[in-house]
DNA sequence: CTGTGTCTGTGCACTTGTGAACACAAGAAG
DNA sequence: CTTCTTGTGTTCACAAGTGCACAGACACAG
């Protein structure tokens, strides 16, 4: 009976793991302020210096990317955020200039919430505050891992890692719409070398390619070629986001 | 008269920028729980999985480092934290497993504070909460920049950057006690290449070297050889940590 | 079906960085 | 002073990655 109710409520919620994780009373604190929206690829959510006042929750297959602008105009990606999280004022709690550019990589549904409302809800509910603090910690872990990854892992590993990370956030949709050039820029490396890596993946039957997209043929093989960074971060997410609520066992999945 | 009082109070405080930035009433909320201590180089403050319950404020020339453990045992540094900040539960607010190892790089005085006390103080003071949220945002900016830096900047630039960053946090003390090996590990690169880079710096009169230490001869030249990452982050610190208190102008410096 | 612009595959010369090796020097400990 | 450990300078063969160049291929608009 209880699980029945939970399932029903969950179905009404946007397909964002953070929002779905909230207990019904916590969700009720913000539900009426959530605004649903749709975003297109390459849409700009925040630019450096912007006063951050809204938090965006990517839903379903929507995917966003934190980009650090660079002296020579190349924007390097630091982390990828999909429906497992949210972007905008997660750590700062907002009302501060953004440091990075955040853009939509894969279009899809989004939910927006004014940070002032979120702040108010956090003051009312310790558990809601807790969920967001825990997600912030997970996001940080993701960044720690990215920093280390960029220092020591090969371009082949990082290429594989990126595609796996994207698929992990889009229900395993095997088609990843991205040009070699775009992927190379995200990784901060040369395009021709990425093309060559992709070529070897294709030769090994791991990927197929189309103009502007990869189609993953052998997901496990791709994982094997990637570094372990995705897994390390995923483990932290699971550890940290479990156990916010006392009755957590019931709300799993 | 007012500035007089402020100065006097400031002199009593530990030499940590975050603590010094607090207004007298905010500082009073935590002052009696602060415990002074001394830490030695390579002392371990947190290890991955530890339940984080205490925040550490490095004071004076003390310097700490977030290290991400790696599959092959090499721990890569993500960010360096000195007296401009604090480590432990900054983003997560604690009571969660740590993701990184945090070690003392340069020994010196520290101040410890139980996170439960900090949390209580945050609930009592909006401005205190604000100071820590802003520092968390700065720390995040530092990480964003590190991630991008590791992706695109040369080892020469990153070597210079590291030494400059260390000096920025130690009153410009020109002697940096570190072996080539240690620096190489922090950067996640090969030792012999670092030695070569150091050699060119020495040949150009930028550094002198001793066993286990660098002595910076020409700080400006070193800055020129480093990437702009330090500056970008420093700018963000100044923008964000300014203006927490309405009467901020008086408390500058 | 034709043109057009972008994306891709590949070659090449080159730079950056690796990792192992080894001789030697500095410094601490006896 | 001697011994031993650890750090440093340097060499070498090699791997990884760059940046440019250019031909061809694809997809799309007309």
Coordinates of C-alpha atoms (C1' of nucleotides) in Angstrom, one line a residue:
Chain A
X1 CA 0.0 0.0 0.0
X2 CA 2.7 2.4 1.0
X3 CA 4.9 1.4 -1.9
X4 CA 1.9 1.8 -4.2
X5 CA 1.6 5.4 -3.1
X6 CA 5.3 6.1 -3.5
X7 CA 5.3 4.6 -7.0
X8 CA 2.3 6.7 -8.0
X9 CA 3.9 9.9 -6.7
X10 CA 7.1 9.0 -8.4
X11 CA 5.5 8.6 -11.7
X12 CA 4.2 12.2 -11.5
X13 CA 7.6 13.6 -10.8
X14 CA 10.1 14.8 -13.4
X15 CA 12.6 12.0 -14.4
X16 CA 15.4 13.5 -12.3
X17 CA 17.0 11.3 -9.7
X18 CA 17.6 14.0 -7.2
X19 CA 13.9 15.1 -7.3
X20 CA 12.8 11.5 -7.2
X21 CA 14.9 10.8 -4.2
X22 CA 13.1 13.4 -2.1
X23 CA 10.5 12.1 0.4
X24 CA 6.9 13.2 -0.4
X25 CA 6.9 15.9 2.3
X26 CA 10.3 17.3 1.1
X27 CA 9.1 17.2 -2.5
X28 CA 6.0 19.1 -1.5
X29 CA 8.1 22.0 -0.2
X30 CA 9.3 22.8 -3.7
X31 CA 6.8 21.0 -6.1
X32 CA 4.6 24.0 -6.8
X33 CA 7.6 26.2 -7.8
X34 CA 9.0 23.7 -10.3
X35 CA 8.7 24.9 -13.9
X36 CA 9.0 22.3 -16.7
X37 CA 10.8 23.3 -19.8
X38 CA 12.6 21.9 -22.8
X39 CA 16.2 22.7 -23.8
X40 CA 18.0 22.3 -27.1
X41 CA 21.5 21.2 -27.6
X42 CA 24.1 23.9 -27.2
X43 CA 21.7 26.1 -25.3
X44 CA 23.6 28.2 -22.8
X45 CA 22.4 27.9 -19.2
X46 CA 25.0 30.1 -17.4
X47 CA 28.0 32.1 -18.5
X48 CA 30.9 33.1 -16.3
X49 CA 30.0 36.0 -14.2
X50 CA 26.3 35.5 -14.4
X51 CA 24.4 36.0 -11.2
X52 CA 23.1 32.4 -10.5
X53 CA 19.5 32.5 -9.4
X54 CA 18.0 29.4 -10.8
X55 CA 18.8 25.7 -10.4
X56 CA 18.2 23.4 -13.4
X57 CA 17.4 19.8 -13.1
X58 CA 18.1 17.8 -16.3
X59 CA 15.4 15.2 -16.9
X60 CA 15.4 12.0 -18.9
X61 CA 18.2 12.0 -21.5
X62 CA 19.0 15.7 -21.1
X63 CA 22.7 16.3 -20.4
X64 CA 24.7 19.4 -19.4
X65 CA 28.3 20.2 -19.2
X66 CA 30.5 22.5 -17.1
X67 CA 33.0 24.2 -19.4
X68 CA 36.0 26.3 -18.2
X69 CA 36.8 29.0 -20.7
X70 CA 40.3 29.2 -21.7
X71 CA 42.9 31.9 -22.7
X72 CA 42.8 30.6 -26.3
X73 CA 39.1 30.3 -26.6
X74 CA 38.9 26.6 -26.1
X75 CA 36.4 25.6 -23.5
X76 CA 37.4 22.4 -21.7
X77 CA 34.8 20.3 -20.0
X78 CA 35.2 19.5 -16.3
X79 CA 32.1 17.4 -15.6
X80 CA 29.0 16.1 -17.2
X81 CA 25.7 16.4 -15.4
X82 CA 22.5 14.6 -16.4
X83 CA 19.4 13.5 -14.6
X84 CA 21.5 12.2 -11.7
X85 CA 22.0 15.7 -10.5
X86 CA 21.4 19.4 -11.1
X87 CA 23.3 22.5 -12.1
X88 CA 23.3 26.1 -10.8
X89 CA 24.1 27.1 -7.3
X90 CA 24.6 23.6 -6.0
X91 CA 27.6 24.4 -4.0
X92 CA 27.5 28.2 -3.7
X93 CA 23.7 28.2 -3.0
X94 CA 23.6 30.9 -5.7
X95 CA 23.5 34.7 -5.8
X96 CA 27.2 34.7 -6.8
X97 CA 28.9 35.0 -10.2
X98 CA 29.2 31.7 -12.0
X99 CA 32.7 30.5 -12.6
X100 CA 32.0 28.2 -15.6
X101 CA 29.9 28.1 -18.7
X102 CA 27.2 25.5 -18.4
X103 CA 25.7 24.4 -21.7
X104 CA 23.2 21.8 -22.7
X105 CA 25.0 19.0 -24.6
X106 CA 22.0 16.7 -25.3
X107 CA 18.6 18.4 -25.5
X108 CA 15.6 17.2 -23.5
X109 CA 13.3 18.2 -20.7
X110 CA 14.5 20.3 -17.8
X111 CA 12.9 21.5 -14.6
X112 CA 13.8 24.9 -13.2
X113 CA 13.5 26.1 -9.6
X114 CA 14.4 29.6 -8.2
X115 CA 17.3 29.2 -5.8
X116 CA 15.5 31.5 -3.3
X117 CA 12.7 28.9 -3.1
X118 CA 15.2 26.1 -2.7
X119 CA 17.0 28.0 0.0
X120 CA 13.7 28.5 1.9
X121 CA 12.9 24.8 1.6
X122 CA 16.3 23.9 2.9
X123 CA 15.7 26.0 6.0
X124 CA 12.4 24.2 6.6
X125 CA 13.6 20.7 6.1
X126 CA 16.8 19.2 7.4
X127 CA 16.5 16.1 5.2
X128 CA 16.0 18.2 2.1
X129 CA 19.1 20.2 3.0
X130 CA 20.8 17.0 3.5
X131 CA 20.0 15.6 0.1
X132 CA 21.4 18.7 -1.6
X133 CA 24.5 18.8 0.6
X134 CA 25.1 15.1 -0.3
X135 CA 24.6 15.8 -4.0
X136 CA 27.1 18.7 -3.7
X137 CA 29.6 16.3 -2.2
X138 CA 29.0 13.8 -5.1
X139 CA 29.5 16.6 -7.6
X140 CA 32.8 17.5 -5.9
X141 CA 33.9 13.9 -6.0
X142 CA 33.2 13.9 -9.7
X143 CA 35.4 16.9 -10.1
X144 CA 38.2 15.4 -8.0
X145 CA 38.2 12.4 -10.2
X146 CA 38.1 14.5 -13.4
X147 CA 41.1 16.5 -12.3
X148 CA 43.1 13.3 -11.6
X149 CA 41.9 11.7 -14.7
X150 CA 43.0 14.6 -16.9
X151 CA 46.4 14.4 -15.3
X152 CA 47.2 10.7 -15.8
X153 CA 44.8 8.9 -18.2
X154 CA 45.4 8.5 -21.9
X155 CA 43.2 10.1 -24.5
X156 CA 41.9 6.7 -25.5
X157 CA 40.8 6.0 -21.9
X158 CA 39.2 9.4 -21.6
X159 CA 37.4 9.1 -24.9
X160 CA 35.9 5.8 -23.9
X161 CA 35.1 7.2 -20.4
X162 CA 33.2 10.2 -21.9
X163 CA 31.0 8.0 -24.1
X164 CA 30.3 5.6 -21.3
X165 CA 29.4 8.5 -18.9
X166 CA 27.0 9.9 -21.5
X167 CA 25.3 6.6 -22.0
X168 CA 25.1 6.0 -18.2
X169 CA 22.9 9.2 -18.1
X170 CA 20.7 8.5 -21.1
X171 CA 19.1 5.0 -20.3
X172 CA 21.9 3.4 -22.4
X173 CA 20.8 5.1 -25.6
X174 CA 23.6 3.8 -27.9
X175 CA 23.7 6.8 -30.3
X176 CA 25.8 9.6 -29.0
X177 CA 25.4 12.7 -31.2
X178 CA 28.7 14.4 -31.2
X179 CA 31.4 15.2 -33.8
X180 CA 35.0 14.3 -33.3
X181 CA 35.8 17.9 -33.1
X182 CA 33.3 18.6 -30.3
X183 CA 34.5 15.6 -28.3
X184 CA 38.2 16.6 -28.8
X185 CA 37.4 20.1 -27.6
X186 CA 35.6 18.8 -24.5
X187 CA 38.6 16.7 -23.7
X188 CA 41.0 19.5 -24.4
X189 CA 42.9 17.5 -27.0
X190 CA 43.6 17.5 -30.8
X191 CA 40.9 16.5 -33.2
X192 CA 43.0 14.3 -35.4
X193 CA 44.1 12.1 -32.5
X194 CA 40.5 11.6 -31.4
X195 CA 39.7 10.6 -34.9
X196 CA 42.4 8.0 -34.7
X197 CA 41.3 6.7 -31.4
X198 CA 37.7 6.4 -32.7
X199 CA 39.1 4.6 -35.7
X200 CA 40.7 1.9 -33.6
X201 CA 37.5 1.5 -31.6
X202 CA 35.7 1.1 -34.9
X203 CA 38.2 -1.4 -36.2
X204 CA 37.7 -3.4 -33.0
X205 CA 34.0 -3.5 -33.3
X206 CA 33.4 -1.3 -30.3
X207 CA 31.8 1.6 -32.1
X208 CA 30.2 2.4 -35.4
X209 CA 30.3 5.9 -36.6
X210 CA 28.1 8.3 -38.6
X211 CA 28.7 11.9 -39.5
X212 CA 28.2 13.7 -36.2
X213 CA 27.5 10.6 -34.0
X214 CA 28.8 7.4 -32.5
X215 CA 26.8 4.3 -32.2
X216 CA 28.1 2.1 -29.4
X217 CA 28.1 -1.6 -30.4
X218 CA 29.9 -3.2 -27.5
X219 CA 29.3 -1.3 -24.3
X220 CA 31.4 -3.6 -22.2
X221 CA 34.4 -3.4 -24.5
X222 CA 34.1 0.4 -24.3
X223 CA 34.1 0.2 -20.5
X224 CA 37.2 -1.9 -20.5
X225 CA 39.0 0.6 -22.6
X226 CA 38.0 3.5 -20.4
X227 CA 39.6 4.3 -17.1
X228 CA 38.0 3.4 -13.8
X229 CA 37.0 7.0 -13.0
X230 CA 33.3 6.5 -13.9
X231 CA 33.1 3.6 -11.5
X232 CA 34.8 5.3 -8.7
X233 CA 32.5 8.3 -8.8
X234 CA 29.4 6.1 -9.2
X235 CA 30.3 4.2 -6.1
X236 CA 30.6 7.4 -4.2
X237 CA 27.1 8.5 -5.4
X238 CA 25.6 5.3 -4.2
X239 CA 27.2 5.5 -0.8
X240 CA 26.5 9.1 -0.2
X241 CA 23.0 9.4 -1.5
X242 CA 21.8 6.3 0.2
X243 CA 20.6 6.8 3.8
X244 CA 19.4 10.3 3.7
X245 CA 16.0 9.2 5.0
X246 CA 15.5 6.7 7.9
X247 CA 13.1 4.6 5.7
X248 CA 15.5 4.6 2.8
X249 CA 15.2 0.9 2.2
X250 CA 11.6 1.2 0.9
X251 CA 12.4 4.1 -1.5
X252 CA 15.3 2.4 -3.3
X253 CA 15.5 1.8 -7.1
Chain B
X1 CA 38.3 53.8 17.0
X2 CA 36.3 51.1 15.3
X3 CA 39.2 50.1 13.1
X4 CA 41.3 50.0 16.2
X5 CA 39.0 47.4 17.8
X6 CA 38.9 45.4 14.6
X7 CA 42.6 45.3 14.3
X8 CA 43.1 44.2 17.9
X9 CA 40.6 41.4 17.6
X10 CA 42.2 40.4 14.3
X11 CA 45.6 40.1 16.0
X12 CA 44.2 37.6 18.4
X13 CA 42.8 35.4 15.8
X14 CA 44.6 32.5 14.2
X15 CA 46.3 33.6 10.9
X16 CA 43.7 32.1 8.6
X17 CA 42.0 34.3 6.1
X18 CA 38.6 32.7 6.5
X19 CA 38.5 33.1 10.2
X20 CA 39.8 36.7 10.0
X21 CA 37.2 37.5 7.6
X22 CA 34.4 36.8 10.0
X23 CA 32.7 39.7 11.8
X24 CA 33.3 39.8 15.5
X25 CA 29.8 38.4 16.4
X26 CA 30.2 35.6 13.8
X27 CA 33.6 34.8 15.1
X28 CA 32.3 34.7 18.6
X29 CA 29.9 32.0 17.7
X30 CA 32.7 29.5 17.1
X31 CA 35.7 31.0 18.9
X32 CA 35.4 29.0 22.1
X33 CA 35.4 25.8 20.2
X34 CA 38.5 26.4 18.2
X35 CA 41.4 24.2 19.1
X36 CA 44.9 25.2 18.1
X37 CA 47.4 22.6 17.0
X38 CA 50.5 22.1 15.1
X39 CA 50.9 19.7 12.2
X40 CA 54.0 18.1 10.6
X41 CA 54.6 17.6 6.9
X42 CA 53.0 14.5 5.4
X43 CA 50.6 14.2 8.3
X44 CA 47.4 12.7 7.2
X45 CA 44.2 14.7 8.0
X46 CA 41.6 12.5 6.2
X47 CA 41.7 9.3 4.3
X48 CA 39.1 8.2 1.7
X49 CA 36.1 6.7 3.4
X50 CA 36.8 8.5 6.7
X51 CA 33.7 10.0 8.4
X52 CA 34.5 13.7 8.3
X53 CA 33.7 15.4 11.6
X54 CA 36.2 18.1 12.0
X55 CA 37.2 21.1 9.9
X56 CA 40.9 22.1 9.8
X57 CA 42.0 25.7 9.2
X58 CA 45.6 25.9 8.1
X59 CA 47.3 29.0 9.6
X60 CA 50.3 30.9 8.6
X61 CA 52.5 28.9 6.2
X62 CA 50.7 25.6 6.7
X63 CA 49.7 24.0 3.5
X64 CA 47.4 21.0 2.7
X65 CA 46.7 19.1 -0.4
X66 CA 43.7 17.1 -1.7
X67 CA 45.0 13.9 -3.2
X68 CA 43.0 11.5 -5.3
X69 CA 44.2 7.9 -4.9
X70 CA 44.8 6.0 -8.0
X71 CA 44.7 2.5 -9.4
X72 CA 48.4 2.3 -9.5
X73 CA 49.0 3.8 -6.1
X74 CA 50.0 7.2 -7.4
X75 CA 48.2 10.0 -5.6
X76 CA 47.5 13.0 -7.8
X77 CA 46.9 16.4 -6.3
X78 CA 43.8 18.2 -7.2
X79 CA 44.1 21.4 -5.2
X80 CA 46.3 23.1 -2.7
X81 CA 44.7 24.7 0.4
X82 CA 46.5 27.0 2.7
X83 CA 45.5 29.8 5.1
X84 CA 43.1 31.2 2.5
X85 CA 40.7 28.4 3.3
X86 CA 39.9 25.3 5.2
X87 CA 39.6 21.6 4.6
X88 CA 37.1 19.0 5.8
X89 CA 33.4 19.1 5.2
X90 CA 33.5 22.4 3.4
X91 CA 31.0 21.3 0.7
X92 CA 29.5 18.3 2.2
X93 CA 29.1 19.8 5.7
X94 CA 30.6 16.6 6.9
X95 CA 29.3 13.3 8.4
X96 CA 30.0 11.7 5.1
X97 CA 32.8 9.5 3.8
X98 CA 35.7 11.6 2.5
X99 CA 36.5 11.1 -1.2
X100 CA 40.1 12.2 -1.1
X101 CA 43.2 11.9 1.0
X102 CA 44.1 15.2 2.6
X103 CA 47.6 15.6 3.8
X104 CA 49.8 18.3 5.2
X105 CA 52.3 19.4 2.7
X106 CA 54.1 22.1 4.6
X107 CA 53.8 21.9 8.4
X108 CA 52.6 24.7 10.6
X109 CA 49.8 25.8 12.9
X110 CA 46.3 24.6 12.4
X111 CA 43.0 25.3 14.1
X112 CA 40.4 22.6 14.4
X113 CA 36.7 22.9 14.8
X114 CA 34.1 20.2 15.2
X115 CA 31.7 20.3 12.2
X116 CA 28.7 20.0 14.5
X117 CA 29.7 23.3 16.1
X118 CA 30.1 24.9 12.7
X119 CA 26.8 23.6 11.6
X120 CA 25.1 25.0 14.7
X121 CA 26.8 28.4 14.1
X122 CA 25.6 28.4 10.5
X123 CA 22.0 28.0 11.7
X124 CA 22.4 30.9 14.0
X125 CA 24.1 33.3 11.6
X126 CA 23.2 33.9 8.0
X127 CA 26.3 35.8 7.3
X128 CA 28.5 33.1 8.7
X129 CA 26.7 30.6 6.6
X130 CA 27.3 32.9 3.7
X131 CA 31.0 33.1 4.3
X132 CA 31.4 29.4 4.2
X133 CA 29.1 29.0 1.2
X134 CA 31.2 31.5 -0.6
X135 CA 34.4 29.8 0.3
X136 CA 33.0 26.5 -0.9
X137 CA 32.3 28.2 -4.2
X138 CA 35.8 29.4 -4.4
X139 CA 37.2 26.0 -3.7
X140 CA 35.0 24.7 -6.5
X141 CA 36.4 27.3 -8.8
X142 CA 39.9 26.2 -7.9
X143 CA 38.9 22.7 -8.8
X144 CA 37.3 23.7 -12.1
X145 CA 40.5 25.5 -13.1
X146 CA 42.7 22.5 -12.0
X147 CA 40.7 20.2 -14.2
X148 CA 41.1 22.3 -17.2
X149 CA 44.7 23.0 -16.4
X150 CA 45.6 19.4 -16.3
X151 CA 43.9 18.9 -19.6
X152 CA 45.7 21.5 -21.6
X153 CA 48.7 23.1 -19.9
X154 CA 52.2 21.8 -20.3
X155 CA 54.2 20.3 -17.5
X156 CA 56.5 23.4 -17.5
X157 CA 53.5 25.7 -16.9
X158 CA 52.1 23.4 -14.2
X159 CA 55.4 23.1 -12.4
X160 CA 55.7 26.9 -12.3
X161 CA 52.1 27.3 -11.3
X162 CA 52.5 24.9 -8.4
X163 CA 55.5 26.7 -6.9
X164 CA 53.8 30.1 -7.4
X165 CA 50.6 28.8 -5.7
X166 CA 52.7 27.5 -2.8
X167 CA 54.5 30.8 -2.4
X168 CA 51.2 32.8 -2.6
X169 CA 50.1 30.9 0.5
X170 CA 53.3 31.3 2.6
X171 CA 54.0 35.0 2.7
X172 CA 56.2 34.6 -0.3
X173 CA 58.7 32.4 1.5
X174 CA 61.1 31.6 -1.4
X175 CA 62.2 28.2 -0.2
X176 CA 59.9 25.5 -1.2
X177 CA 60.8 22.2 0.5
X178 CA 59.9 19.5 -2.0
X179 CA 61.8 16.9 -4.0
X180 CA 61.5 16.6 -7.7
X181 CA 59.9 13.2 -7.1
X182 CA 57.3 14.6 -4.8
X183 CA 56.4 17.4 -7.2
X184 CA 56.2 15.0 -10.1
X185 CA 53.8 12.8 -8.2
X186 CA 51.6 15.7 -7.2
X187 CA 51.4 16.7 -10.9
X188 CA 50.9 13.1 -12.0
X189 CA 53.9 13.2 -14.3
X190 CA 57.3 11.6 -14.7
X191 CA 60.1 12.6 -12.4
X192 CA 62.8 12.8 -15.0
X193 CA 60.9 15.4 -17.0
X194 CA 60.3 17.5 -14.0
X195 CA 64.0 17.4 -13.3
X196 CA 64.6 18.7 -16.8
X197 CA 62.1 21.5 -16.5
X198 CA 63.6 22.5 -13.2
X199 CA 67.0 22.4 -14.9
X200 CA 65.9 24.9 -17.5
X201 CA 64.4 27.2 -14.8
X202 CA 67.7 27.0 -13.0
X203 CA 69.7 27.8 -16.2
X204 CA 67.5 30.8 -16.8
X205 CA 68.1 32.1 -13.2
X206 CA 64.5 31.6 -12.2
X207 CA 65.2 29.1 -9.4
X208 CA 68.1 27.7 -7.4
X209 CA 67.9 24.2 -6.1
X210 CA 69.1 22.3 -3.1
X211 CA 68.5 18.7 -2.3
X212 CA 64.8 18.5 -1.4
X213 CA 64.0 22.2 -2.0
X214 CA 63.7 24.9 -4.6
X215 CA 64.7 28.5 -3.9
X216 CA 62.8 31.0 -6.0
X217 CA 65.1 33.7 -7.4
X218 CA 62.9 35.5 -9.8
X219 CA 59.2 35.2 -8.8
X220 CA 58.0 37.3 -11.7
X221 CA 59.8 35.1 -14.3
X222 CA 58.3 32.0 -12.6
X223 CA 54.8 33.6 -12.9
X224 CA 55.4 34.3 -16.6
X225 CA 56.3 30.6 -17.2
X226 CA 53.2 29.4 -15.4
X227 CA 49.7 29.3 -16.8
X228 CA 47.1 31.9 -15.8
X229 CA 45.2 29.5 -13.7
X230 CA 46.4 30.9 -10.4
X231 CA 45.3 34.4 -11.4
X232 CA 41.9 33.3 -12.6
X233 CA 41.1 31.6 -9.3
X234 CA 42.5 34.4 -7.3
X235 CA 40.2 36.9 -9.1
X236 CA 37.2 34.7 -8.2
X237 CA 38.3 34.5 -4.6
X238 CA 38.4 38.3 -4.4
X239 CA 35.1 38.8 -6.1
X240 CA 33.2 36.3 -4.1
X241 CA 34.6 36.7 -0.7
X242 CA 34.2 40.5 -0.9
X243 CA 30.8 41.8 0.1
X244 CA 29.7 39.2 2.6
X245 CA 29.1 41.9 5.2
X246 CA 27.5 45.2 4.6
X247 CA 30.4 47.1 6.2
X248 CA 32.9 45.1 4.2
X249 CA 35.0 48.2 3.2
X250 CA 36.3 48.7 6.7
X251 CA 37.4 45.1 7.1
X252 CA 39.6 44.9 4.0
X253 CA 43.2 43.8 3.9
Chain C
dC1 C1' 20.3 15.8 -59.1
dT2 C1' 23.7 19.3 -58.0
dG3 C1' 26.3 22.2 -55.4
dT4 C1' 28.0 23.4 -50.9
dG5 C1' 29.7 23.3 -46.4
dT6 C1' 31.0 20.5 -42.8
dC7 C1' 32.9 16.3 -41.1
dT8 C1' 36.2 12.5 -41.4
dG9 C1' 40.4 9.6 -42.5
dT10 C1' 45.0 9.7 -43.0
dG11 C1' 49.8 11.2 -43.8
dC12 C1' 53.6 13.7 -42.0
dA13 C1' 57.0 16.2 -39.4
dC14 C1' 57.4 17.5 -35.0
dT15 C1' 57.1 18.3 -29.8
dT16 C1' 56.2 16.6 -25.5
dG17 C1' 56.5 13.4 -22.1
dT18 C1' 57.7 8.4 -20.4
dG19 C1' 60.2 5.1 -17.9
dA20 C1' 64.1 2.7 -17.1
dA21 C1' 68.9 3.1 -16.3
dC22 C1' 73.0 4.7 -14.2
dA23 C1' 76.7 7.6 -12.2
dC24 C1' 77.3 10.6 -9.1
dA25 C1' 76.6 14.0 -5.2
dA26 C1' 74.6 15.6 -0.7
dG27 C1' 73.6 14.8 3.5
dA28 C1' 72.4 12.2 7.6
dA29 C1' 73.8 8.6 10.8
dG30 C1' 77.2 6.0 12.8
Chain D
dC1 C1' 86.0 10.2 8.7
dT2 C1' 83.3 6.5 6.5
dT3 C1' 79.0 4.4 5.1
dC4 C1' 74.6 4.3 3.4
dT5 C1' 70.5 6.2 1.8
dT6 C1' 68.2 9.1 -1.0
dG7 C1' 67.9 12.7 -4.4
dT8 C1' 69.6 14.6 -8.7
dG9 C1' 71.4 15.2 -13.6
dT10 C1' 71.4 13.1 -17.7
dT11 C1' 71.1 9.8 -21.5
dC12 C1' 68.4 6.9 -24.4
dA13 C1' 64.8 4.5 -26.9
dC14 C1' 60.3 5.0 -27.3
dA15 C1' 55.2 6.2 -26.9
dA16 C1' 51.8 9.6 -27.0
dG17 C1' 49.9 13.5 -28.7
dT18 C1' 50.0 17.9 -31.8
dG19 C1' 48.9 20.8 -35.7
dC20 C1' 48.6 21.2 -40.3
dA21 C1' 47.3 19.7 -44.7
dC22 C1' 44.4 17.8 -47.9
dA23 C1' 41.4 14.5 -50.3
dG24 C1' 37.3 12.5 -50.2
dA25 C1' 32.7 11.5 -48.2
dC26 C1' 28.4 12.7 -46.3
dA27 C1' 24.2 15.1 -45.7
dC28 C1' 21.4 18.7 -46.7
dA29 C1' 19.3 22.7 -49.2
dG30 C1' 17.9 24.2 -53.3

